[in-house]
Coordinates of N, CA and C in Angstrom, one line a residue:
M1 N 86.3 105.0 43.8 CA 87.0 106.0 44.6 C 86.7 107.3 43.9
E2 N 86.6 108.3 44.7 CA 86.3 109.7 44.2 C 87.3 110.7 44.8
L3 N 87.9 111.5 43.9 CA 88.7 112.6 44.4 C 87.9 113.8 44.7
V4 N 88.1 114.4 45.9 CA 87.3 115.5 46.3 C 88.2 116.7 46.7
E5 N 87.6 117.8 46.7 CA 88.4 119.0 47.2 C 88.5 119.0 48.7
P6 N 89.5 119.6 49.2 CA 89.6 119.7 50.7 C 88.3 120.4 51.3
G7 N 87.9 119.9 52.4 CA 86.7 120.5 53.1 C 85.4 119.8 52.7
I8 N 85.4 118.8 51.8 CA 84.2 118.1 51.4 C 84.0 116.9 52.3
L9 N 85.0 116.4 52.9 CA 84.8 115.2 53.8 C 84.1 115.6 55.1
R10 N 83.6 114.5 55.8 CA 82.9 114.7 57.0 C 83.6 115.7 57.9
A11 N 82.8 116.5 58.6 CA 83.3 117.5 59.6 C 83.6 116.7 60.9
G12 N 84.5 117.2 61.6 CA 84.7 116.7 63.0 C 85.6 115.4 63.0
T13 N 86.3 115.2 61.9 CA 87.2 114.0 61.8 C 88.6 114.3 62.1
G14 N 88.9 115.5 62.4 CA 90.3 115.7 62.8 C 91.0 116.6 61.8
E15 N 92.0 117.3 62.3 CA 92.8 118.2 61.4 C 93.6 117.3 60.4
G16 N 93.7 117.8 59.2 CA 94.5 117.0 58.2 C 93.8 115.8 57.7
F17 N 92.5 115.7 57.8 CA 91.7 114.6 57.4 C 91.7 114.5 55.8
V18 N 92.2 113.5 55.2 CA 92.4 113.4 53.8 C 91.8 112.2 53.1
G19 N 91.1 111.4 53.9 CA 90.4 110.2 53.2 C 89.2 109.8 54.1
E20 N 88.3 109.2 53.4 CA 87.1 108.7 54.1 C 86.5 107.5 53.4
T21 N 86.2 106.4 54.1 CA 85.5 105.3 53.6 C 84.2 105.2 54.2
V22 N 83.1 105.2 53.4 CA 81.8 105.1 53.9 C 81.3 103.6 53.7
V23 N 81.0 103.0 54.9 CA 80.6 101.6 54.9 C 79.1 101.5 55.0
E24 N 78.5 100.7 54.2 CA 77.0 100.5 54.2 C 76.7 99.1 54.9
Q25 N 75.9 99.2 55.9 CA 75.5 98.0 56.6 C 74.1 97.5 56.0
R26 N 74.1 96.3 55.7 CA 72.8 95.7 55.2 C 72.2 94.8 56.3
R27 N 71.1 95.2 56.8 CA 70.5 94.6 58.0 C 70.0 93.2 57.7
L28 N 69.5 92.9 56.5 CA 68.9 91.6 56.3 C 69.9 90.4 56.5
R29 N 71.1 90.6 56.0 CA 72.1 89.5 56.1 C 73.3 89.9 57.0
G30 N 73.3 91.0 57.5 CA 74.4 91.5 58.4 C 75.7 91.7 57.7
V31 N 75.6 91.9 56.4 CA 76.8 92.0 55.5 C 77.1 93.5 55.4
S32 N 78.4 93.8 55.5 CA 78.8 95.2 55.3 C 79.5 95.3 53.9
G33 N 79.4 96.5 53.3 CA 80.1 96.7 52.1 C 80.5 98.2 52.0
V34 N 81.5 98.4 51.1 CA 81.9 99.8 50.9 C 81.0 100.5 50.0
Q35 N 80.4 101.6 50.5 CA 79.6 102.5 49.7 C 80.4 103.4 48.8
S36 N 81.4 104.0 49.5 CA 82.3 105.0 48.7 C 83.6 105.2 49.5
I37 N 84.6 105.5 48.7 CA 85.9 105.9 49.2 C 86.2 107.3 48.6
K38 N 86.5 108.3 49.4 CA 86.8 109.6 49.0 C 88.2 110.0 49.5
V39 N 88.9 110.6 48.6 CA 90.3 111.0 48.9 C 90.5 112.4 48.4
V40 N 91.1 113.3 49.2 CA 91.3 114.7 48.9 C 92.3 114.7 47.7
S41 N 92.1 115.5 46.8 CA 93.0 115.7 45.6 C 94.1 116.7 46.0
G42 N 95.1 116.6 45.2 CA 96.2 117.6 45.3 C 97.4 117.2 46.2
M43 N 97.3 116.0 46.7 CA 98.4 115.5 47.6 C 99.6 115.0 46.8
P44 N 100.8 115.0 47.3 CA 101.9 114.4 46.6 C 101.6 112.9 46.4
A45 N 102.1 112.3 45.4 CA 101.8 110.9 45.0 C 102.1 110.0 46.2
T46 N 103.2 110.2 46.9 CA 103.5 109.3 48.0 C 102.4 109.3 49.1
R47 N 102.0 110.5 49.5 CA 100.9 110.7 50.5 C 99.6 110.1 49.9
F48 N 99.3 110.4 48.7 CA 98.1 109.9 48.0 C 98.0 108.3 48.1
G49 N 99.1 107.7 47.8 CA 99.2 106.2 47.8 C 99.0 105.7 49.2
H50 N 99.6 106.4 50.2 CA 99.4 105.9 51.6 C 97.9 106.0 52.0
V51 N 97.3 107.2 51.6 CA 95.9 107.4 52.0 C 95.0 106.3 51.3
V52 N 95.2 106.1 50.0 CA 94.4 105.1 49.3 C 94.6 103.7 49.9
A53 N 95.8 103.3 50.3 CA 96.1 102.0 50.9 C 95.3 101.9 52.2
H54 N 95.4 103.0 53.0 CA 94.7 103.1 54.3 C 93.2 102.9 54.1
E55 N 92.6 103.6 53.2 CA 91.2 103.6 53.0 C 90.7 102.2 52.4
M56 N 91.5 101.7 51.5 CA 91.2 100.3 51.0 C 91.3 99.3 52.2
G57 N 92.1 99.5 53.2 CA 92.1 98.7 54.3 C 90.8 98.6 55.0
H58 N 90.1 99.8 55.1 CA 88.8 99.8 55.7 C 87.8 99.0 54.9
G59 N 87.9 99.1 53.6 CA 87.1 98.3 52.7 C 87.3 96.8 53.0
W60 N 88.5 96.4 53.0 CA 88.9 95.0 53.3 C 88.3 94.5 54.6
L61 N 88.5 95.3 55.7 CA 88.1 94.9 57.0 C 86.6 94.7 57.1
T62 N 85.8 95.3 56.2 CA 84.3 95.1 56.2 C 84.0 93.6 55.9
R63 N 84.9 93.0 55.2 CA 84.7 91.6 54.9 C 85.4 90.6 55.8
C64 N 86.0 91.1 56.8 CA 86.7 90.2 57.8 C 85.8 90.0 59.0
P65 N 85.9 88.8 59.7 CA 85.0 88.5 60.8 C 85.4 89.4 62.0
G66 N 84.4 89.4 62.9 CA 84.7 90.0 64.2 C 84.5 91.5 64.3
D67 N 84.3 92.0 65.5 CA 84.2 93.4 65.7 C 85.5 94.0 66.3
R68 N 85.9 95.1 65.8 CA 87.2 95.7 66.3 C 86.9 97.1 66.8
S69 N 87.6 97.5 67.8 CA 87.5 98.9 68.3 C 88.0 99.9 67.2
L70 N 87.6 101.1 67.3 CA 88.0 102.1 66.3 C 89.5 102.2 66.3
T71 N 90.1 102.2 67.5 CA 91.6 102.3 67.6 C 92.3 101.1 66.9
T72 N 91.8 99.9 67.0 CA 92.3 98.7 66.4 C 92.2 98.8 64.9
E73 N 91.0 99.2 64.4 CA 90.7 99.3 63.0 C 91.6 100.3 62.3
E74 N 91.7 101.5 62.9 CA 92.6 102.5 62.4 C 94.1 102.1 62.4
G75 N 94.4 101.4 63.5 CA 95.8 100.9 63.6 C 96.1 99.9 62.5
I76 N 95.2 99.0 62.2 CA 95.4 98.0 61.1 C 95.5 98.8 59.8
C77 N 94.6 99.7 59.5 CA 94.6 100.5 58.3 C 95.9 101.3 58.1
E78 N 96.4 101.9 59.3 CA 97.7 102.6 59.2 C 98.8 101.6 58.9
L79 N 98.7 100.4 59.4 CA 99.8 99.4 59.1 C 99.8 99.1 57.6
I80 N 98.6 98.9 57.1 CA 98.5 98.7 55.6 C 99.1 99.9 54.8
G81 N 98.8 101.1 55.3 CA 99.4 102.3 54.6 C 100.9 102.3 54.8
S82 N 101.4 101.8 55.9 CA 102.8 101.7 56.1 C 103.5 100.7 55.2
W83 N 102.8 99.6 54.9 CA 103.3 98.7 53.9 C 103.5 99.3 52.5
W84 N 102.5 100.1 52.1 CA 102.6 100.8 50.9 C 103.8 101.8 50.9
L85 N 103.9 102.5 52.0 CA 105.1 103.5 52.0 C 106.4 102.8 52.0
R86 N 106.5 101.7 52.7 CA 107.8 100.9 52.6 C 108.1 100.4 51.2
H87 N 107.1 100.0 50.5 CA 107.2 99.5 49.2 C 107.6 100.7 48.3
R88 N 107.0 101.8 48.5 CA 107.3 103.0 47.7 C 108.7 103.5 47.9
G89 N 109.2 103.5 49.1 CA 110.5 103.9 49.4 C 110.7 105.4 49.2
G90 N 111.9 105.9 49.5 CA 112.3 107.3 49.3 C 112.2 108.1 50.6
R91 N 112.7 109.3 50.5 CA 112.8 110.2 51.7 C 111.4 110.6 52.1
L92 N 110.5 110.9 51.2 CA 109.1 111.3 51.6 C 108.4 110.2 52.3
A93 N 108.5 109.0 51.8 CA 107.9 107.8 52.4 C 108.5 107.6 53.8
A94 N 109.8 107.8 54.0 CA 110.4 107.6 55.3 C 109.9 108.7 56.2
Y95 N 109.7 109.9 55.7 CA 109.2 111.0 56.5 C 107.8 110.7 57.0
Y96 N 106.9 110.2 56.1 CA 105.5 109.9 56.5 C 105.5 108.7 57.5
L97 N 106.4 107.7 57.3 CA 106.5 106.6 58.3 C 106.8 107.1 59.7
E98 N 107.8 108.0 59.7 CA 108.2 108.6 61.0 C 107.0 109.4 61.7
Q99 N 106.3 110.2 60.8 CA 105.2 110.9 61.3 C 104.1 110.0 61.9
M100 N 103.9 108.9 61.2 CA 102.9 107.9 61.7 C 103.3 107.4 63.1
W101 N 104.6 107.0 63.2 CA 105.1 106.5 64.5 C 105.0 107.5 65.6
Q102 N 105.2 108.8 65.3 CA 105.2 109.8 66.3 C 103.8 110.5 66.5
N103 N 102.8 110.1 65.8 CA 101.5 110.7 65.8 C 100.9 110.6 67.2
P104 N 100.6 111.7 67.9 CA 100.1 111.7 69.2 C 98.6 111.3 69.3
D105 N 97.9 111.2 68.2 CA 96.5 111.0 68.2 C 96.2 109.6 68.9
P106 N 95.2 109.6 69.8 CA 94.9 108.4 70.6 C 94.3 107.3 69.7
V107 N 93.7 107.6 68.6 CA 93.1 106.6 67.7 C 94.2 106.2 66.7
Y108 N 94.6 107.1 65.8 CA 95.5 106.7 64.7 C 96.9 106.4 65.2
G109 N 97.5 107.2 66.0 CA 98.9 107.0 66.5 C 99.0 105.8 67.4
D110 N 98.2 105.9 68.5 CA 98.2 104.8 69.5 C 97.8 103.5 68.8
G111 N 96.8 103.5 67.9 CA 96.3 102.3 67.2 C 97.4 101.7 66.4
Y112 N 98.1 102.6 65.6 CA 99.2 102.1 64.8 C 100.3 101.5 65.6
R113 N 100.8 102.1 66.7 CA 101.8 101.6 67.5 C 101.4 100.3 68.2
S114 N 100.2 100.2 68.6 CA 99.7 99.0 69.3 C 99.7 97.8 68.3
V115 N 99.2 98.1 67.1 CA 99.1 97.0 66.0 C 100.5 96.6 65.6
C116 N 101.4 97.6 65.5 CA 102.8 97.2 65.2 C 103.5 96.4 66.2
R117 N 103.2 96.7 67.5 CA 103.8 95.8 68.6 C 103.2 94.4 68.5
K118 N 102.0 94.3 68.2 CA 101.3 92.9 68.2 C 101.7 92.2 66.9
L119 N 101.8 92.9 65.8 CA 101.9 92.2 64.5 C 103.2 92.5 63.7
G120 N 104.0 93.3 64.3 CA 105.2 93.8 63.6 C 106.2 92.8 63.1
S121 N 106.2 91.6 63.8 CA 107.1 90.6 63.3 C 106.6 89.7 62.2
L122 N 105.3 89.9 61.9 CA 104.6 89.1 60.8 C 104.8 89.7 59.5
S123 N 104.8 88.9 58.4 CA 104.8 89.4 57.1 C 103.4 90.0 56.8
P124 N 103.2 90.8 55.8 CA 101.9 91.3 55.4 C 101.0 90.1 55.1
G125 N 101.5 89.1 54.4 CA 100.6 87.9 54.1 C 100.1 87.2 55.4
E126 N 101.0 87.1 56.4 CA 100.6 86.5 57.6 C 99.6 87.3 58.4
V127 N 99.7 88.7 58.3 CA 98.8 89.5 59.0 C 97.4 89.4 58.3
V128 N 97.4 89.4 57.0 CA 96.1 89.3 56.2 C 95.5 88.0 56.6
R129 N 96.2 86.9 56.6 CA 95.6 85.6 56.9 C 95.0 85.5 58.3
R130 N 95.8 86.1 59.2 CA 95.3 86.1 60.6 C 94.0 86.9 60.8
V131 N 94.0 88.1 60.2 CA 92.8 88.9 60.4 C 91.6 88.3 59.6
E132 N 91.8 87.8 58.4 CA 90.8 87.2 57.6 C 90.2 86.0 58.3
T133 N 91.0 85.2 59.0 CA 90.6 84.0 59.6 C 90.0 84.2 60.9
T134 N 90.6 85.0 61.8 CA 90.1 85.2 63.1 C 89.4 86.5 63.4
G135 N 89.6 87.5 62.6 CA 89.1 88.8 62.8 C 89.8 89.6 63.9
R136 N 90.8 89.0 64.4 CA 91.6 89.6 65.5 C 93.1 89.7 65.2
L137 N 93.8 90.4 66.0 CA 95.2 90.6 65.8 C 96.0 89.4 66.3

């Protein structure tokens, strides 16, 4: 993982973009792997932890079977970030959780709400097993 200054991450990824996972596809075996994870420096610890958990989710998903839409992948990664925020606790974590739920973005917000509706009753361990086994929600 690399800490970067604001403005270093890919352009065109949306306002407030604070993390990026670069996935490398290997054509010979069809295997994906994480080439790099970049996170903007200077965030509060609670936000930083959420972003790292989200980006690590992308890394984990490269090892799971199946193809997922961008909305589903971001929804799963936001769910993983929400687990970290709930574990962290506190007013700032609660604020970020509410912001995630209210997010109007069609990829991040809609994806998170959709994944929560489908998987919200499952424990994190059950979600991990399901996605690792089936590649689906």
